[in-house]
Coordinates of C-alpha atoms in Angstrom, one line a residue:
Chain A
X607 CA 100.5 111.2 89.3
X608 CA 102.0 108.2 91.1
X609 CA 104.8 107.0 92.3
X610 CA 106.2 103.2 92.6
X611 CA 104.3 100.8 94.6
X612 CA 106.3 98.5 96.8
X613 CA 104.2 95.2 96.0
X614 CA 105.9 93.2 98.6
X615 CA 105.8 90.0 96.7
X616 CA 108.8 89.7 94.3
X617 CA 112.4 90.0 95.1
X618 CA 114.6 91.9 92.6
X619 CA 116.2 89.5 90.4
X620 CA 119.9 88.8 91.3
X621 CA 122.5 90.5 89.2
X622 CA 122.9 89.0 85.9
X623 CA 126.0 88.5 84.7
X624 CA 127.5 91.5 83.4
X625 CA 130.5 93.2 81.8
X626 CA 132.2 94.6 84.6
X627 CA 133.8 97.2 82.6
X628 CA 130.6 98.3 81.3
X629 CA 129.1 98.5 84.7
X630 CA 131.8 100.5 86.1
X631 CA 131.6 103.0 83.4
X632 CA 127.8 103.2 83.8
X633 CA 128.3 103.8 87.6
X634 CA 130.9 106.5 86.8
X635 CA 128.5 108.1 84.5
X636 CA 125.7 108.3 86.8
X637 CA 127.6 109.3 89.7
X638 CA 128.8 112.1 87.5
X639 CA 125.1 113.2 87.0
X640 CA 125.0 112.1 83.3
X641 CA 121.7 110.8 82.0
X642 CA 121.4 107.2 80.7
X643 CA 119.6 107.2 77.4
X644 CA 117.1 104.4 75.9
X645 CA 119.9 103.0 73.6
X646 CA 122.7 103.2 76.1
X647 CA 124.0 100.1 77.8
X648 CA 122.6 99.5 81.2
X649 CA 122.5 96.8 83.9
X650 CA 119.7 94.5 83.7
X651 CA 118.6 95.1 87.2
X652 CA 118.6 99.0 86.3
X653 CA 116.4 98.2 83.3
X654 CA 114.2 96.0 85.3
X655 CA 113.5 98.4 88.0
X656 CA 112.8 101.2 85.7
X657 CA 110.3 99.2 83.7
X658 CA 108.7 98.1 86.8
X659 CA 108.7 101.9 88.0
X660 CA 107.8 103.4 84.8
X661 CA 105.0 101.1 83.8
X662 CA 103.4 101.2 87.1
X663 CA 103.6 104.9 87.1
X664 CA 102.1 105.1 83.8
X665 CA 99.4 102.7 84.1
X666 CA 98.3 104.3 87.5
X667 CA 97.9 107.4 85.7
X668 CA 95.6 105.8 83.7
X669 CA 93.8 103.7 86.3
X670 CA 93.8 107.0 88.2
X671 CA 91.7 108.8 85.8
X672 CA 88.9 106.3 86.6
X673 CA 88.1 107.3 90.2
X674 CA 88.1 110.9 89.0
X675 CA 86.1 110.3 86.2
X676 CA 83.3 109.1 88.1
X677 CA 82.9 113.0 89.2
X678 CA 83.8 114.5 86.0
X679 CA 80.3 114.5 84.4
X680 CA 78.9 115.4 88.0
X681 CA 81.0 118.5 88.7
X682 CA 78.7 121.2 90.4
X683 CA 79.5 124.2 88.2
X684 CA 80.7 125.2 84.7
X685 CA 83.9 126.4 86.2
X686 CA 84.5 122.8 88.2
X687 CA 83.6 121.0 84.9
X688 CA 86.1 122.7 82.9
X689 CA 88.7 122.4 85.7
X690 CA 88.3 118.6 86.2
X691 CA 87.9 117.7 82.7
X692 CA 91.2 119.6 82.1
X693 CA 93.0 117.8 85.1
X694 CA 91.9 114.2 84.0
X695 CA 92.8 114.8 80.6
X696 CA 96.3 115.9 81.9
X697 CA 96.4 112.6 83.7
X698 CA 95.6 110.5 80.5
X699 CA 98.5 112.5 78.9
X700 CA 100.9 111.7 81.8
X701 CA 99.9 107.9 81.3
X702 CA 100.6 108.0 77.4
X703 CA 104.0 110.0 78.0
X704 CA 105.2 107.5 80.4
X705 CA 103.9 104.5 78.6
X706 CA 106.0 105.5 75.6
X707 CA 109.0 105.6 78.0
X708 CA 108.2 102.2 79.1
X709 CA 107.8 100.9 75.9
X710 CA 111.3 101.8 74.5
X711 CA 112.8 100.1 77.9
X712 CA 111.0 96.8 77.1
X713 CA 111.9 97.0 73.4
X714 CA 114.9 94.3 74.1
X715 CA 112.3 92.0 75.9
X716 CA 110.1 92.0 72.8
X717 CA 107.3 93.5 75.0
X718 CA 104.8 96.2 73.9
X719 CA 101.9 98.4 75.3
X720 CA 99.4 95.5 74.6
X721 CA 101.5 93.3 77.0
X722 CA 101.2 96.1 79.7
X723 CA 97.5 96.2 79.3
X724 CA 97.2 92.5 79.6
X725 CA 99.5 92.5 82.4
X726 CA 97.3 94.8 84.1
X727 CA 94.1 93.2 83.5
X728 CA 95.5 89.6 84.6
X729 CA 96.9 91.3 87.9
X730 CA 100.6 91.1 87.0
X731 CA 100.9 94.9 86.7
X732 CA 100.0 96.7 89.8
X733 CA 98.6 100.1 90.0
X734 CA 98.8 102.4 92.8
X735 CA 97.1 101.8 96.1
X736 CA 95.1 105.2 96.1
X737 CA 93.2 104.1 93.0
X738 CA 91.8 101.2 94.5
X739 CA 89.6 103.4 96.8
X740 CA 86.0 104.4 96.3
X741 CA 85.0 108.1 95.6
X742 CA 81.9 108.7 97.2
X743 CA 81.2 112.3 97.1
X744 CA 82.3 115.3 95.4
X745 CA 84.6 116.1 98.2
X746 CA 86.6 113.1 97.1
X747 CA 87.1 114.7 93.5
X748 CA 88.8 117.5 95.8
X749 CA 90.7 115.2 98.0
X750 CA 92.3 113.4 95.1
X751 CA 93.6 116.8 93.7
X752 CA 94.8 118.2 97.1
X753 CA 96.2 115.3 98.8
X754 CA 96.7 112.4 96.5
X755 CA 98.4 114.9 93.9
X756 CA 100.2 116.6 96.6
X757 CA 101.7 113.2 97.7
X758 CA 102.6 112.5 94.3
X759 CA 104.3 115.8 93.8
X760 CA 106.4 115.0 96.7
X761 CA 107.3 111.7 95.6
X762 CA 107.9 112.7 91.9
X763 CA 109.8 115.8 92.6
X764 CA 112.2 113.5 94.5
X765 CA 113.2 111.8 91.1
X766 CA 113.3 115.1 88.9
X767 CA 117.1 114.2 88.7
X768 CA 116.6 110.8 88.1
X769 CA 119.7 109.1 86.2
X770 CA 117.4 107.8 83.3
X771 CA 116.9 110.8 80.9
X772 CA 113.6 109.8 79.1
X773 CA 111.7 109.4 82.7
X774 CA 113.7 112.3 84.2
X775 CA 112.5 114.7 81.2
X776 CA 109.0 113.4 81.2
X777 CA 108.7 114.0 84.9
X778 CA 109.7 117.7 84.5
X779 CA 106.6 118.3 82.6
X780 CA 104.5 116.0 84.8
X781 CA 105.4 117.8 88.0
X782 CA 104.8 121.2 86.5
X783 CA 101.2 119.9 85.6
X784 CA 100.6 118.3 88.8
X785 CA 101.3 121.7 90.7
X786 CA 98.2 122.9 88.9
X787 CA 96.3 119.7 89.9
X788 CA 96.9 120.4 93.4
X789 CA 95.7 123.7 93.2
X790 CA 92.6 122.6 91.4
X791 CA 92.0 120.2 94.3
X792 CA 92.7 122.9 96.9
X793 CA 90.4 125.1 95.4
X794 CA 87.7 122.6 95.5
X795 CA 88.6 121.9 99.1
X796 CA 88.7 125.5 100.2
X797 CA 85.2 126.0 98.9
X798 CA 84.0 123.1 100.7
X799 CA 85.8 124.3 104.0
X800 CA 84.1 127.6 103.7
X801 CA 80.8 126.1 102.8
X802 CA 77.8 125.0 104.7
X803 CA 77.6 122.3 107.3
X804 CA 76.9 119.5 104.7
X805 CA 80.1 120.6 102.7
X806 CA 82.1 120.5 105.8
X807 CA 80.6 117.3 106.7
X808 CA 81.4 115.4 103.5
X809 CA 84.9 117.0 103.4
X810 CA 85.9 115.8 106.8
X811 CA 84.4 112.4 105.9
X812 CA 86.4 112.3 102.9
X813 CA 89.5 113.2 104.5
X814 CA 88.8 110.3 107.2
X815 CA 88.4 107.7 104.6
X816 CA 91.5 108.7 102.5
X817 CA 93.7 109.1 105.5
X818 CA 95.3 105.4 105.7
X819 CA 95.5 105.4 101.9
X820 CA 97.5 108.5 102.0
X821 CA 100.0 107.4 104.6
X822 CA 100.3 103.9 102.4
X823 CA 101.0 106.2 99.4
X824 CA 104.7 106.2 100.1
X825 CA 105.2 102.5 100.6
X826 CA 106.3 101.1 103.8
X827 CA 109.3 102.4 105.4
X828 CA 111.5 99.2 105.3
X829 CA 111.3 95.9 103.5
X830 CA 110.4 94.1 106.9
X831 CA 106.9 95.6 106.6
X832 CA 105.9 93.9 103.5
X833 CA 108.7 91.3 102.5
X834 CA 110.7 93.2 100.1
X835 CA 111.5 96.9 99.2
X836 CA 112.9 98.4 95.9
X837 CA 113.9 101.7 97.8
X838 CA 117.5 100.8 98.1
X839 CA 118.2 99.8 94.3
X840 CA 116.5 103.2 93.4
X841 CA 118.6 105.3 95.6
X842 CA 121.8 103.3 94.5
X843 CA 120.9 103.9 90.8
X844 CA 120.1 107.6 91.3
X845 CA 116.6 107.2 90.3
X846 CA 115.3 108.8 93.5
X847 CA 117.0 110.3 96.3
X848 CA 115.0 109.7 99.5
X849 CA 113.4 106.8 101.4
X850 CA 109.7 106.1 101.5
X851 CA 109.7 107.2 105.4
X852 CA 111.4 110.4 104.2
X853 CA 109.0 111.3 101.7
X854 CA 106.1 110.5 104.1
X855 CA 107.7 112.8 106.5
X856 CA 108.0 115.4 104.0
X857 CA 104.2 115.1 103.1
X858 CA 103.1 115.2 106.8
X859 CA 105.3 118.5 107.3
X860 CA 103.8 120.2 104.4
X861 CA 100.1 119.0 104.6
X862 CA 99.3 118.4 108.3
X863 CA 99.6 122.2 109.1
X864 CA 97.3 122.9 106.2
X865 CA 94.7 120.3 107.3
X866 CA 94.6 121.5 110.8
X867 CA 94.4 125.3 109.6
X868 CA 91.1 124.4 107.8
X869 CA 89.8 123.3 111.0
X870 CA 90.0 119.5 109.8
X871 CA 91.2 116.6 111.6
X872 CA 92.8 113.2 110.8
X873 CA 91.6 110.1 112.3
X874 CA 94.8 109.5 114.5
X875 CA 94.8 110.8 118.0
X876 CA 98.3 110.0 118.4
X877 CA 99.7 112.2 115.7
X878 CA 102.3 114.8 116.8
X879 CA 105.4 116.4 115.7
X880 CA 108.3 115.2 118.0
X881 CA 110.7 118.3 118.3
X882 CA 113.5 116.0 119.8
X883 CA 113.2 113.4 117.0
X884 CA 112.4 115.9 114.5
X885 CA 109.8 114.0 112.8
X886 CA 106.1 113.2 112.9
X887 CA 104.9 110.3 115.1
X888 CA 101.7 108.8 113.6
X889 CA 99.6 105.6 113.9
X890 CA 100.8 103.1 111.1
X891 CA 98.2 102.1 108.6
X892 CA 97.4 98.6 108.1
X893 CA 100.1 97.4 105.9
X894 CA 98.4 94.0 105.8
X895 CA 95.4 95.6 104.2
X896 CA 98.0 97.6 101.8
X897 CA 99.2 94.4 100.6
X898 CA 95.9 93.1 99.8
X899 CA 94.7 96.5 98.0
X900 CA 97.7 96.4 95.7
X901 CA 97.0 92.9 95.0
X902 CA 93.7 94.0 93.5
X903 CA 91.6 93.1 96.5
X904 CA 90.9 96.8 97.4
X905 CA 87.6 98.2 97.9
X906 CA 87.1 99.1 94.2
X907 CA 89.9 97.2 92.5
X908 CA 87.6 94.8 90.6
X909 CA 85.3 97.6 89.5
X910 CA 87.9 99.6 87.9
X911 CA 89.6 96.8 86.3
X912 CA 86.5 95.6 85.0
X913 CA 85.8 99.0 83.4
X914 CA 89.3 99.1 81.9
X915 CA 88.5 95.5 80.6
X916 CA 85.5 96.5 78.9
X917 CA 87.0 99.4 77.4
X918 CA 89.7 97.3 76.3
X919 CA 87.6 94.3 74.8
X920 CA 84.7 96.5 73.6
X921 CA 87.0 98.6 71.4
X922 CA 88.9 95.6 70.2
X923 CA 87.4 96.0 66.8
X924 CA 88.4 99.6 66.6
X925 CA 91.9 98.7 67.2
X926 CA 91.7 96.0 64.4
X927 CA 90.2 98.1 62.1
X928 CA 92.9 100.8 62.6
X929 CA 95.6 98.0 62.1
X930 CA 94.4 97.6 58.5
X931 CA 96.1 99.2 55.7
X932 CA 96.0 103.1 56.2
X933 CA 93.6 105.2 53.7
X934 CA 94.8 108.5 52.2
X935 CA 93.0 111.5 53.9
Chain B
X1311 CA 68.7 146.5 56.4
X1312 CA 71.8 146.1 58.2
X1313 CA 72.2 146.6 62.0
X1314 CA 74.7 145.8 64.5
X1315 CA 73.8 145.3 68.1
X1316 CA 76.6 146.1 70.4
X1317 CA 75.3 145.0 73.8
X1318 CA 72.9 142.9 76.1
X1319 CA 71.2 146.2 76.8
X1320 CA 70.4 147.4 73.2
X1321 CA 69.3 143.7 72.4
X1322 CA 67.0 143.7 75.1
X1323 CA 64.9 146.9 73.9
X1324 CA 63.5 144.8 71.1
X1325 CA 61.2 142.1 72.2
X1326 CA 61.1 140.2 68.9
X1327 CA 65.2 140.4 68.4
X1328 CA 65.5 139.5 72.2
X1329 CA 63.3 136.3 71.9
X1330 CA 65.2 135.1 68.6
X1331 CA 68.5 135.8 69.9
X1332 CA 67.8 134.1 73.3
X1333 CA 66.5 131.0 71.4
X1334 CA 69.5 130.9 69.3
X1335 CA 71.9 131.3 72.1
X1336 CA 70.0 128.5 74.0
X1337 CA 70.5 126.1 71.0
X1338 CA 74.2 126.7 70.7
X1339 CA 74.9 126.5 74.4
X1340 CA 72.6 123.3 75.0
X1341 CA 74.1 121.6 71.9
X1342 CA 77.7 122.0 73.1
X1343 CA 76.7 121.4 76.7
X1344 CA 75.1 117.9 76.1
X1345 CA 77.6 116.6 73.7
X1346 CA 80.4 117.5 75.8
X1347 CA 78.6 115.9 78.6
X1348 CA 78.3 112.6 76.4
X1349 CA 82.0 113.0 75.7
X1350 CA 82.9 113.2 79.4
X1351 CA 81.3 109.8 80.0
X1352 CA 83.7 108.3 77.5
X1353 CA 86.7 109.5 79.5
X1354 CA 88.8 106.6 80.1
X1355 CA 87.0 104.3 78.0
X1356 CA 88.4 105.4 74.3
X1357 CA 89.7 102.9 72.0
X1358 CA 93.4 103.9 72.9
X1359 CA 95.2 106.2 75.3
X1360 CA 96.0 108.7 72.5
X1361 CA 92.5 109.0 71.7
X1362 CA 91.4 109.3 75.2
X1363 CA 93.8 112.3 75.7
X1364 CA 92.3 113.7 72.1
X1365 CA 88.7 113.1 73.0
X1366 CA 88.8 114.6 76.5
X1367 CA 90.7 117.6 75.2
X1368 CA 88.0 118.1 72.4
X1369 CA 85.3 117.5 75.1
X1370 CA 86.7 120.2 77.3
X1371 CA 87.0 122.7 74.5
X1372 CA 83.4 121.9 73.8
X1373 CA 82.5 122.7 77.2
X1374 CA 84.3 125.9 77.1
X1375 CA 82.2 126.7 74.1
X1376 CA 79.0 126.0 76.0
X1377 CA 80.2 128.2 78.8
X1378 CA 80.6 131.3 76.5
X1379 CA 77.1 130.9 75.3
X1380 CA 75.5 130.6 78.6
X1381 CA 77.6 133.7 79.9
X1382 CA 76.1 135.5 76.9
X1383 CA 72.5 134.6 78.2
X1384 CA 73.7 135.5 81.7
X1385 CA 74.5 138.9 80.2
X1386 CA 71.1 139.0 78.5
X1387 CA 69.7 138.8 82.1
X1388 CA 68.5 135.0 81.6
X1389 CA 70.1 134.2 85.1
X1390 CA 73.3 132.8 86.3
X1391 CA 74.9 130.7 84.0
X1392 CA 75.6 127.8 86.3
X1393 CA 71.7 127.6 86.9
X1394 CA 71.0 127.8 83.2
X1395 CA 73.5 124.8 82.8
X1396 CA 72.2 122.6 85.5
X1397 CA 68.8 123.9 86.7
X1398 CA 66.6 124.0 83.6
X1399 CA 64.2 120.9 82.8
X1400 CA 64.2 118.9 79.8
X1401 CA 61.5 120.9 77.8
X1402 CA 63.4 124.1 78.5
X1403 CA 66.4 122.5 76.6
X1404 CA 67.0 123.5 73.1
X1405 CA 69.6 120.9 71.9
X1406 CA 69.0 118.7 69.0
X1407 CA 67.6 115.5 70.5
X1408 CA 70.0 113.1 68.7
X1409 CA 72.8 114.6 70.5
X1410 CA 71.6 113.6 73.8
X1411 CA 71.3 109.8 73.1
X1412 CA 73.2 107.7 75.4
X1413 CA 76.6 106.5 74.3
X1414 CA 75.4 102.9 74.0
X1415 CA 74.5 100.2 76.4
X1416 CA 75.4 100.5 80.2
X1417 CA 76.2 103.4 82.5
X1418 CA 79.5 105.2 82.4
X1419 CA 80.3 103.8 85.9
X1420 CA 79.0 100.4 85.5
X1421 CA 79.3 98.0 82.5
X1422 CA 80.0 100.8 80.0
X1423 CA 79.5 99.0 76.8
X1424 CA 79.8 102.3 74.8
X1425 CA 79.8 102.4 71.1
X1426 CA 82.7 103.9 69.3
X1427 CA 80.9 103.8 66.1
X1428 CA 78.1 106.0 67.5
X1429 CA 80.7 108.3 69.0
X1430 CA 82.5 108.8 65.6
X1431 CA 79.3 109.2 63.4
X1432 CA 77.8 111.4 66.1
X1433 CA 80.7 113.6 66.5
X1434 CA 81.4 113.8 62.7
X1435 CA 77.9 114.8 62.0
X1436 CA 77.9 117.4 64.8
X1437 CA 81.2 119.0 64.0
X1438 CA 80.4 119.4 60.2
X1439 CA 77.0 120.9 61.3
X1440 CA 78.8 123.1 63.8
X1441 CA 80.9 124.4 61.3
X1442 CA 78.1 125.6 59.0
X1443 CA 76.5 127.0 61.9
X1444 CA 79.3 129.0 63.5
X1445 CA 80.1 130.5 60.1
X1446 CA 76.6 131.7 59.6
X1447 CA 76.9 133.4 63.0
X1448 CA 80.1 134.7 62.7
X1449 CA 78.5 137.7 60.8
X1450 CA 75.6 137.9 63.3
X1451 CA 74.2 141.2 64.0
X1452 CA 74.5 140.6 67.8
X1453 CA 78.1 141.3 68.1
X1454 CA 79.0 139.7 71.2
X1455 CA 77.9 136.6 69.6
X1456 CA 79.9 137.1 66.3
X1457 CA 82.9 137.6 68.6
X1458 CA 82.2 134.4 70.4
X1459 CA 81.8 132.4 66.9
X1460 CA 85.0 133.8 65.6
X1461 CA 86.9 132.4 68.8
X1462 CA 85.3 129.1 68.5
X1463 CA 86.0 129.1 64.8
X1464 CA 89.6 129.1 65.7
X1465 CA 89.7 125.8 67.7
X1466 CA 86.8 124.2 65.7
X1467 CA 89.1 122.9 62.7
X1468 CA 91.0 120.8 64.9
X1469 CA 87.9 119.1 66.2
X1470 CA 86.5 118.7 62.9
X1471 CA 89.6 117.2 61.2
X1472 CA 89.6 114.9 64.2
X1473 CA 86.4 113.2 63.7
X1474 CA 86.5 113.4 59.9
X1475 CA 89.8 111.6 59.9
X1476 CA 88.1 108.9 62.4
X1477 CA 85.1 108.4 60.0
X1478 CA 87.1 108.1 56.8
X1479 CA 89.5 105.4 58.3
X1480 CA 86.7 103.4 59.7
X1481 CA 84.6 103.4 56.8
X1482 CA 87.5 102.2 54.6
X1483 CA 89.1 99.4 56.9
X1484 CA 87.8 96.3 58.2
X1485 CA 84.3 94.9 57.2
X1486 CA 83.1 94.8 60.8
X1487 CA 84.2 98.6 61.2
X1488 CA 82.4 99.5 57.9
X1489 CA 79.3 97.7 58.9
X1490 CA 79.3 99.3 62.2
X1491 CA 79.7 102.9 61.0
X1492 CA 77.3 102.4 58.1
X1493 CA 74.5 101.3 60.6
X1494 CA 75.3 104.3 62.8
X1495 CA 74.8 106.5 59.9
X1496 CA 71.6 105.0 58.7
X1497 CA 70.3 105.5 62.3
X1498 CA 71.5 109.1 62.6
X1499 CA 69.9 109.8 59.3
X1500 CA 66.4 109.0 60.9
X1501 CA 67.3 111.2 64.0
X1502 CA 69.7 114.3 63.1
X1503 CA 67.2 116.4 61.2
X1504 CA 66.4 118.7 64.2
X1505 CA 69.9 119.5 64.8
X1506 CA 69.9 121.3 61.3
X1507 CA 66.8 123.0 62.2
X1508 CA 66.4 126.6 63.9
X1509 CA 63.3 125.9 65.6
X1510 CA 60.1 128.1 66.1
X1511 CA 61.9 131.3 66.0
X1512 CA 64.0 130.4 62.9
X1513 CA 62.4 133.0 60.7
X1514 CA 63.0 135.8 63.2
X1515 CA 66.8 134.7 63.4
X1516 CA 67.2 135.3 59.9
X1517 CA 65.0 138.6 59.7
X1518 CA 67.2 139.9 62.4
X1519 CA 70.2 138.8 60.9
X1520 CA 71.3 137.0 63.9
X1521 CA 72.3 134.1 61.6
X1522 CA 73.0 134.7 58.0
X1523 CA 71.3 131.5 56.6
X1524 CA 68.0 129.8 57.0
X1525 CA 67.6 126.4 58.1
X1526 CA 67.1 124.9 54.6
X1527 CA 70.4 126.3 53.5
X1528 CA 72.1 125.0 56.8
X1529 CA 70.9 121.6 55.7
X1530 CA 71.9 122.0 52.4
X1531 CA 75.6 123.1 53.3
X1532 CA 75.7 120.3 55.7
X1533 CA 74.7 117.7 53.3
X1534 CA 77.4 119.1 50.7
X1535 CA 80.0 118.5 53.6
X1536 CA 78.9 115.0 54.5
X1537 CA 78.3 113.9 50.9
X1538 CA 82.1 114.4 50.2
X1539 CA 83.0 111.8 53.1
X1540 CA 80.3 109.3 53.5
X1541 CA 81.1 106.4 51.5
X1542 CA 77.3 105.3 50.9
X1543 CA 74.8 108.0 51.5
X1544 CA 71.5 106.9 53.1
X1545 CA 68.8 106.8 50.7
X1546 CA 65.9 108.2 52.6
X1547 CA 65.1 111.8 53.8
X1548 CA 66.7 113.0 56.8
X1549 CA 64.5 112.6 59.7
X1550 CA 63.7 113.6 63.3
X1551 CA 62.5 110.4 65.0
X1552 CA 62.5 112.0 68.6
X1553 CA 60.6 115.3 67.6
X1554 CA 62.2 118.7 67.8
X1555 CA 64.8 119.2 70.3
X1556 CA 64.8 123.1 69.0
X1557 CA 61.4 123.4 70.3
X1558 CA 61.8 121.5 73.6
X1559 CA 60.8 117.9 72.5
X1560 CA 63.4 115.3 74.2
X1561 CA 63.8 111.8 75.2
X1562 CA 64.3 110.1 78.5
X1563 CA 68.0 110.0 77.7
X1564 CA 68.1 113.6 78.3
X1565 CA 66.6 113.2 81.9
X1566 CA 69.2 110.6 82.4
X1567 CA 71.8 113.2 81.3
X1568 CA 70.5 115.9 83.5
X1569 CA 70.0 113.7 86.5
X1570 CA 73.9 112.9 86.3
X1571 CA 75.4 116.3 85.3
X1572 CA 73.4 118.1 88.0
X1573 CA 73.4 115.7 90.8
X1574 CA 75.8 117.7 92.9
X1575 CA 74.5 120.9 92.0
X1576 CA 70.9 119.9 92.9
X1577 CA 72.1 118.4 96.3
X1578 CA 72.3 122.0 97.5
X1579 CA 71.6 124.8 95.1
X1580 CA 72.4 127.6 97.6
X1581 CA 75.9 126.2 98.2
X1582 CA 79.0 127.7 96.9
X1583 CA 80.8 124.9 95.2

């Protein structure tokens, strides 16, 4: 479901020496709205930015299944069980789709999916900040669908016209499915909002807990906040259109009225829409905490990575078995 | 004698018919429900991502099958389908005891050292059994059940093929995989028998033509299938180490499952979720 995380600890490598003519032809193509394909020539920093974006997106889909997975077996009705099973299965499917796209891009560097998994486990490959957070109640299962996927839709629809064809096509499908996920989340939220005192209480408590993570979702508004930012290169290369702050504003405009209309509040007494400036004024989340979270020092980072690591190690014998000569079936 | 019972209302008029039908439906519903629950615990932990996608899809379909059977029970007047799924104690459950067995060591949220060999053997055994039973109820005298069976039979071949491929591959690959699979097969051999049985009302189920074959035939047909796939058939007879789940005999693993799958439901039974 998830977009790029500004990790704030690595600068984009400087331009490699490039064939100026090829570079100009490349820029002309993307300026004209043409799509770049896996085997086409592309500047090294374009490739690197894509690898980072797409592998992080893919791995976040997979790590994103873990917090929701906690509530899949516990879903309180048959309908909810079917809904959340379908939803999380979709997320795994997105992960698979995206890792395939990333694998093609990594090929010139001789890297494979194994490398991505290992990078994840050793901390080199980050996953999205929201998936480091705990899911404490059933309301969180709704919140992830409603506002986390809602935020993902805003950031991903912003890339639906991305210059890289394989990613752009994967996103068409992903965004369509995310709309269902947001509806699934909204349906859980509505049931809780219209429910009894206990249900309303876990709903508000969940929103309070998720709020800072949702603001962080889009990344810092500028490089000054966390040390570096890839948003400029992403916009120059026509991978995305809007800045982090523009996306966050779009999220607030879409969802805050809905939050308030359900009788819910957000844990920010200063939040308001400024008519003159035509933007939402809000209390900044703790960006220092954000940096810690995406360095795998979030509340549930270690546990989630541990589960992934166990799955990886514990099934090694299966992957090794599959790597032997195939049988005829 | 051949009779067709078109509706729940007519089924209710014959107490013997009703009792046998009710038992059969609980077996079908509870089998799919519990194995789907065990599948849902595997989510995110499968050997590779493609398998996670496939297994979770099968698990979701299987839950869908359970829902159709619980709905039939609701129509019969057994109560709300959600309560039937979430609010019956272990001794009321009719699933085969082997199906409730934990996925391995650890819990799904903590240190989940689940065993893929168990998943493969259990799902292959279950899906091959499910085929036999579904075919035998696709001509059921209870029309609504026959209709559901026909619908499920359309999805089932994909699930069956999936697990059959897994067991075939692992049985003929690395030495470690062969050993792990064979150990789980031997283990299942001592535990799987009650899955193949029809329980205390089996005779009535056959008499009322709710199911086309008796449990001996189910067992025979199932053995025919697995013989074609298992590289080494276990020598002893099939056993039911944990008793008969068909008659409400279960293990503490089922209590763990029910505690988890009904946790939110039980937190407030009057709430609308």
